[in-house]
Short mmCIF file of C-alpha atoms in Angstrom, two decimals:
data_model
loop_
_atom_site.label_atom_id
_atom_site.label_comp_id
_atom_site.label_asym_id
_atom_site.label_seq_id
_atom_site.Cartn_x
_atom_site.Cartn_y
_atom_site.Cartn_z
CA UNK A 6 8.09 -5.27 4.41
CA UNK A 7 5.02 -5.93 6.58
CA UNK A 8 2.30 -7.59 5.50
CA UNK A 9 -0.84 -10.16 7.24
CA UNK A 10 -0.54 -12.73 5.07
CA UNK A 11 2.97 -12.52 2.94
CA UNK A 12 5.15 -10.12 0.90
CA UNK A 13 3.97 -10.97 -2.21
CA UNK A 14 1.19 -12.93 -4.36
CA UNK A 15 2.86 -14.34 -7.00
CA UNK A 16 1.06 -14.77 -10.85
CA UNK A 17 -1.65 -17.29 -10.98
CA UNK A 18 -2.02 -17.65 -6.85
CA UNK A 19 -4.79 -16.39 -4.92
CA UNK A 20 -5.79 -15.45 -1.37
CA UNK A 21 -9.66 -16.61 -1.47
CA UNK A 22 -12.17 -15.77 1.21
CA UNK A 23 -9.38 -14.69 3.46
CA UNK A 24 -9.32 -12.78 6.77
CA UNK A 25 -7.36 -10.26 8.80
CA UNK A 26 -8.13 -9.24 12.00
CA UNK A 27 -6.51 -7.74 14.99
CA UNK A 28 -3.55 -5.08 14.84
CA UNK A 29 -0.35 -4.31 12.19
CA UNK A 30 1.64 -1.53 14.32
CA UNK A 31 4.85 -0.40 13.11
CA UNK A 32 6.35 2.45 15.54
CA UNK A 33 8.91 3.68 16.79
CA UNK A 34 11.12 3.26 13.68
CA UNK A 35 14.19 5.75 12.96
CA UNK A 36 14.92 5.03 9.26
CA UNK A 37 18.04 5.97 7.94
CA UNK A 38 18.47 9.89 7.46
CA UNK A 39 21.91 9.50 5.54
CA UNK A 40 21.57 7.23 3.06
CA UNK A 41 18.51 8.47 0.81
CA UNK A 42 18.02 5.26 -1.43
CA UNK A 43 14.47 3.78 -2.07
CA UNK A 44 15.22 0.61 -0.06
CA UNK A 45 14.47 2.52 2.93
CA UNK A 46 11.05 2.53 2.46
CA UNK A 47 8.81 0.98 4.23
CA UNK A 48 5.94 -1.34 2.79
CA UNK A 49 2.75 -2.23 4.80
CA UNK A 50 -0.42 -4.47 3.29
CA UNK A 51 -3.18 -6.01 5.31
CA UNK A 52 -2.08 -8.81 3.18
CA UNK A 53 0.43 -8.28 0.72
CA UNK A 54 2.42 -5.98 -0.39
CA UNK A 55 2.52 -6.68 -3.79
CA UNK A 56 -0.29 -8.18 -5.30
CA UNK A 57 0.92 -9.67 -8.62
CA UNK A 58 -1.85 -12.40 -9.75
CA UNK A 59 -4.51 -11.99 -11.99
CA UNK A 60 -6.51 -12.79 -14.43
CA UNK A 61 -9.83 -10.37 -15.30
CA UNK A 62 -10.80 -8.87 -18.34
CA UNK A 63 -6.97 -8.08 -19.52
CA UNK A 64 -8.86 -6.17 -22.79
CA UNK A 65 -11.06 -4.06 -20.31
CA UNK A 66 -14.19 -4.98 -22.55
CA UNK A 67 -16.16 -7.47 -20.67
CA UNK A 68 -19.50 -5.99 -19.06
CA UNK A 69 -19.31 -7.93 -15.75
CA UNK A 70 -16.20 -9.31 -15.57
CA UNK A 71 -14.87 -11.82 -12.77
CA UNK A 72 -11.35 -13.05 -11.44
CA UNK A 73 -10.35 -16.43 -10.61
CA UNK A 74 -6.70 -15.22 -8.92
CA UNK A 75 -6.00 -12.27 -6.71
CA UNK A 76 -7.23 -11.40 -3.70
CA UNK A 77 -11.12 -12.42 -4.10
CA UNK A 78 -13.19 -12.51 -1.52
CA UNK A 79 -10.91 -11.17 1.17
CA UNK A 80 -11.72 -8.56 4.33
CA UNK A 81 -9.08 -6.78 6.48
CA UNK A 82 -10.51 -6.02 9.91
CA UNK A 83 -6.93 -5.15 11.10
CA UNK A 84 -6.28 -1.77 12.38
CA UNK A 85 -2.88 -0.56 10.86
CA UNK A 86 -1.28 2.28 12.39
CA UNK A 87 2.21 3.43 13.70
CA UNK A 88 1.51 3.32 17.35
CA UNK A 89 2.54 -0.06 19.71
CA UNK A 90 2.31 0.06 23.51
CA UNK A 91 2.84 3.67 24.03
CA UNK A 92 5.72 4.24 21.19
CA UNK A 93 4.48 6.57 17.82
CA UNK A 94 5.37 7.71 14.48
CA UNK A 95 8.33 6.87 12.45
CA UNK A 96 11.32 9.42 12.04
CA UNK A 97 13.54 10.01 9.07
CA UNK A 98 13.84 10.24 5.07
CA UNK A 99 11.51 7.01 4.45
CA UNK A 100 8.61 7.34 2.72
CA UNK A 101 5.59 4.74 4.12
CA UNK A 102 3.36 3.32 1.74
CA UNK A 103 0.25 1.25 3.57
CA UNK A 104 -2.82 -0.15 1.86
CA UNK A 105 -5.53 -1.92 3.49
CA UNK A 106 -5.52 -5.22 1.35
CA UNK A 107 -2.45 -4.29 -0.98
CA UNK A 108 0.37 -2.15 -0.72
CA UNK A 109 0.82 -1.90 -4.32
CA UNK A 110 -1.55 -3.61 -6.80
CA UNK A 111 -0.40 -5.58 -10.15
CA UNK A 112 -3.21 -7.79 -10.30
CA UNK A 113 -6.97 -8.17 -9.29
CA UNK A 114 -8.67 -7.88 -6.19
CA UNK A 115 -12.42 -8.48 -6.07
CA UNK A 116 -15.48 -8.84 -3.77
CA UNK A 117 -12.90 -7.57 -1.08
CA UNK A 118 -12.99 -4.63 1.59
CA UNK A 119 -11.30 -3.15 4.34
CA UNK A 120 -12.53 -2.75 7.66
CA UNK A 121 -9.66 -1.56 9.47
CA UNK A 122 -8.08 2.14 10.20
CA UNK A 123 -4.99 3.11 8.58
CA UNK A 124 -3.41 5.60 11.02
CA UNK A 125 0.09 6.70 10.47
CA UNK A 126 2.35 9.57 11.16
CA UNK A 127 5.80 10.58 10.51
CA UNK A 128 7.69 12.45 12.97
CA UNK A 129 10.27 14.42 10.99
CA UNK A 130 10.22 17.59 10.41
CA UNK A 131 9.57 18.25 6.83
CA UNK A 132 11.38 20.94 4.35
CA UNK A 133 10.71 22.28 1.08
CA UNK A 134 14.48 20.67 -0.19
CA UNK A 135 12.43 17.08 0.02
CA UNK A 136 10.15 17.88 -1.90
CA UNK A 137 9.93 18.40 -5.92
CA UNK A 138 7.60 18.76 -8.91
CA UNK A 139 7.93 18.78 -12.37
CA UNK A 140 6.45 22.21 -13.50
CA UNK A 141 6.56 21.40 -17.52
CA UNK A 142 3.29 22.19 -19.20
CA UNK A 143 2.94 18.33 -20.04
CA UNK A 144 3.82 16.96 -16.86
CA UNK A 145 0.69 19.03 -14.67
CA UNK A 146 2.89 19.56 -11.50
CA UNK A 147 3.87 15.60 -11.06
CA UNK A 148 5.66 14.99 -8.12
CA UNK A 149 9.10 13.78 -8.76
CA UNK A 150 10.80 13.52 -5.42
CA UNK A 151 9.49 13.15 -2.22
CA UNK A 152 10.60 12.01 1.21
CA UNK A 153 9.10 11.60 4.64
CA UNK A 154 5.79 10.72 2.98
CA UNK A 155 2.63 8.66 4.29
CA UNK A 156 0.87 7.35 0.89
CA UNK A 157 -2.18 5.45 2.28
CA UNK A 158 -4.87 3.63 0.48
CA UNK A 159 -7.98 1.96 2.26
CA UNK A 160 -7.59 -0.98 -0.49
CA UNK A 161 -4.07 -0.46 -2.10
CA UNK A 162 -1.37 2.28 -1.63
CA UNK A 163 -0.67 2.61 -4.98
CA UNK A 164 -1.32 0.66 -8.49
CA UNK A 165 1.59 -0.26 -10.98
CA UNK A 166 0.00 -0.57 -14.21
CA UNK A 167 -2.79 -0.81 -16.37
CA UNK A 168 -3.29 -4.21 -15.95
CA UNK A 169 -3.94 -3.81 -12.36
CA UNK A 170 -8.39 -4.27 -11.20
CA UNK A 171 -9.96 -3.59 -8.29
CA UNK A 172 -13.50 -4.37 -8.71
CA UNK A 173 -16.56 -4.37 -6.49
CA UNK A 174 -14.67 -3.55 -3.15
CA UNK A 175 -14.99 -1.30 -0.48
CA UNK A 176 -12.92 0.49 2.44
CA UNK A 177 -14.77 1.71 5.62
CA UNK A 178 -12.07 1.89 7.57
CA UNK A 179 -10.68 6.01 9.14
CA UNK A 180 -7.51 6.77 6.99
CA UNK A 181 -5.39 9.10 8.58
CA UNK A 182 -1.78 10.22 7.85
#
C-alpha cells in the first residue's frame, strides 16, 4: 500500500482542502510469480487507498447534495507512475490498482480533482491462461480472473458499492497504462 496521505480514511474522518504535490513512483518491483493470492497486489492513491467516510445523500434523492466527510476539497498535483531514477515497470502476477485521489472509493469525495499523470506499466509478458470471462448470457462477458493488470482511475481505481459519491470533481491529469 502506497498512498500521499495514509492507507485508509476511516468513517466519519475527512481530508479537507488537502494537497499533493510532487512524485509517487513505484518501480522496479518483481511481485511474486508463485504464489497467486490477492495480497500481492499492489494499491496506489494520491491519498488513500481506501476512502471509507461519508456522509452525502445516502437515499440518492437530494438535488444538490453536499458532504461534510471524505475527501472534500482536495487536489493531487502528484505525478504517479512506475518509473524512479532510471528503474521501470513492475514484473509478475500482481495486478496494480492506482487512482488519483482514491484507490478504491467507499465514501464521498467532492469539490476534488487530480492534476497529476498516472503512468504505469507492467513488464510481464501476458497470456491468455491469466485471463478469464464469464460468457453466461446474464453475466455480459464479466471478467472473472485477471492478472498482470494496470486498473487506473484519474479520481479512484475502482468503487465498492453503491454508497460510494464522487461529485463535482475533475481529473486532468495523462492516464496511461
Amino acid at each position: 500500500y502506497v498512498a500521499g496521505f495514509s492507507e485508509i480514511l476511516t468513517m466519519n474522518r475527512w481530508i479537507k482542502n488537502g494537497l499533493v504535490s510532487g512524485s509517487i513512483s513505484v518501480a522496479n518491483l518483481l511481485t511474486n510469480t508463485t504464489d497467486l493470492t490477492p495480497r500481492n497486489n499492489i494499491f496506489i492513491g494520491g491519498f488513500v487507498n481506501r476512502n471509507n467516510s461519508g456522509n452525502m445523500d445516502p437515499t440518492g434523492l437530494q438535488s444538490m447534495p453536499r458532504a461534510s466527510m471524505g475527501i472534500l476539497n482536495a487536489i493531487n498535483n502528484a505525478n504517479i507512475t512506475s518509473t524512479y531514477l532510471g528503474h521501470r515497470g513492475i514484473t509478475g502476477h500482481a495486478n496494480v490498482f492506482v487512482g488519483g485521489l482514491a484507490t478504491f472509493n467507499d465514501g464521498d469525495i467532492q469539490d476534488s480533482a487530480n492534476m497529476g499523470d498516472i503512468r504505469f506499466e507492467n513488464l510481464s509478458s501476458v497470456d491468455i491462461n491469466n485471463v478469464r470471462f464469464n460468457i453466461e448470457s446474464t453475466a455480459g462477458g464479466a471478467t472473472t480472473k485477471f492478472r498482470y493488470g494496470v486498473i487506473t482511475g484519474g479520481i479512484a481505481a475502482a468503487v465498492l458499492s453503491s454508497k460510494s459519491r464522487i461529485y463535482d470533481s475533475a481529473n486532468n491529469g495523462t492516464i496511461i497504462a
